[in-house]
Amino acid sequence: MKPYSALMSVPFGEWPRFRFKKLAERFKYWQILQVLRVQVAKERTELANLPDYILKDIGVIAGDAWLESQRSIDDLPLYRVKQALRHA
């Protein structure tokens, strides 16, 4: 059976667990998190590229800036995630 015909054979009106509204909401949250990941990655890269005198002004040493820039793209600050999803 082809995937399309299998999908069309599912009685969506009678399937209470499948909600398109909830699926759309989850997709919206996923999109928001993707944008946040890109923003945080860009900020970390910019932080790593700052000269030492600016890092000194903001109270960060070059080693800490480099470590921050090496963090995973999925390692997002929780307060930023909550803030982004609250404003969604």
Coordinates of C-alpha atoms in Angstrom, one line a residue:
M1 CA 0.0 0.0 0.0
K2 CA 1.4 3.4 -0.9
P3 CA 1.8 5.9 1.9
Y4 CA -0.7 8.3 0.4
S5 CA -3.4 5.7 0.2
A6 CA -2.6 4.6 3.7
L7 CA -2.9 8.2 4.9
M8 CA -6.2 8.7 3.1
S9 CA -7.7 5.5 4.6
V10 CA -7.3 6.9 8.1
P11 CA -10.7 8.3 9.4
F12 CA -9.3 11.7 10.7
G13 CA -12.8 12.8 11.9
E14 CA -13.1 9.7 14.1
W15 CA -9.5 9.7 15.5
P16 CA -9.7 11.8 18.6
R17 CA -5.9 11.8 19.4
F18 CA -4.9 13.4 16.1
R19 CA -5.4 17.1 16.3
F20 CA -4.2 19.3 13.4
K21 CA -4.4 22.3 15.7
K22 CA -2.0 20.7 18.2
L23 CA 0.3 19.7 15.4
A24 CA 0.3 23.2 14.0
E25 CA 1.1 24.6 17.5
R26 CA 4.0 22.2 17.9
F27 CA 5.4 23.1 14.4
K28 CA 5.1 26.8 15.4
Y29 CA 7.1 26.1 18.6
W30 CA 9.7 24.2 16.6
Q31 CA 10.1 27.1 14.2
I32 CA 10.6 29.5 17.1
L33 CA 13.2 27.3 18.6
Q34 CA 15.0 27.0 15.2
V35 CA 15.2 30.8 15.0
L36 CA 16.4 31.0 18.6
R37 CA 19.2 28.4 17.9
V38 CA 20.4 30.5 15.0
Q39 CA 20.4 33.7 17.0
V40 CA 22.2 32.2 19.9
A41 CA 24.8 30.6 17.6
K42 CA 25.4 34.0 16.0
E43 CA 25.7 35.7 19.3
R44 CA 28.3 33.1 20.5
T45 CA 30.3 33.5 17.4
E46 CA 30.3 37.3 17.7
L47 CA 31.3 37.0 21.4
A48 CA 34.3 34.8 20.4
N49 CA 35.4 37.4 17.8
L50 CA 35.4 40.4 20.1
P51 CA 38.7 41.9 20.9
D52 CA 40.2 41.5 24.4
Y53 CA 39.7 45.1 25.4
I54 CA 35.9 44.8 24.8
L55 CA 35.8 41.5 26.6
K56 CA 37.6 43.1 29.6
D57 CA 35.0 45.9 29.6
I58 CA 32.1 43.5 29.9
G59 CA 33.9 41.3 32.4
V60 CA 34.6 38.2 30.3
I61 CA 38.0 36.6 29.7
A62 CA 38.9 35.3 26.3
G63 CA 38.9 31.7 27.4
D64 CA 35.4 31.9 28.7
A65 CA 34.3 33.6 25.4
W66 CA 35.9 30.8 23.4
L67 CA 34.3 28.1 25.6
E68 CA 30.9 29.7 25.2
S69 CA 31.4 29.8 21.4
Q70 CA 32.1 26.1 21.4
R71 CA 28.8 25.1 23.0
S72 CA 26.4 23.0 21.1
I73 CA 23.7 24.7 19.0
D74 CA 21.1 22.8 21.0
D75 CA 22.5 24.1 24.3
L76 CA 20.2 27.0 24.7
P77 CA 19.7 29.1 27.9
L78 CA 16.5 28.0 29.5
Y79 CA 15.4 31.6 30.2
R80 CA 15.7 32.4 26.5
V81 CA 13.6 29.4 25.5
K82 CA 10.9 30.3 28.0
Q83 CA 10.9 33.9 26.9
A84 CA 10.7 33.0 23.2
L85 CA 7.9 30.6 23.7
R86 CA 6.0 33.0 26.0
H87 CA 5.9 35.6 23.3
A88 CA 4.8 33.1 20.6

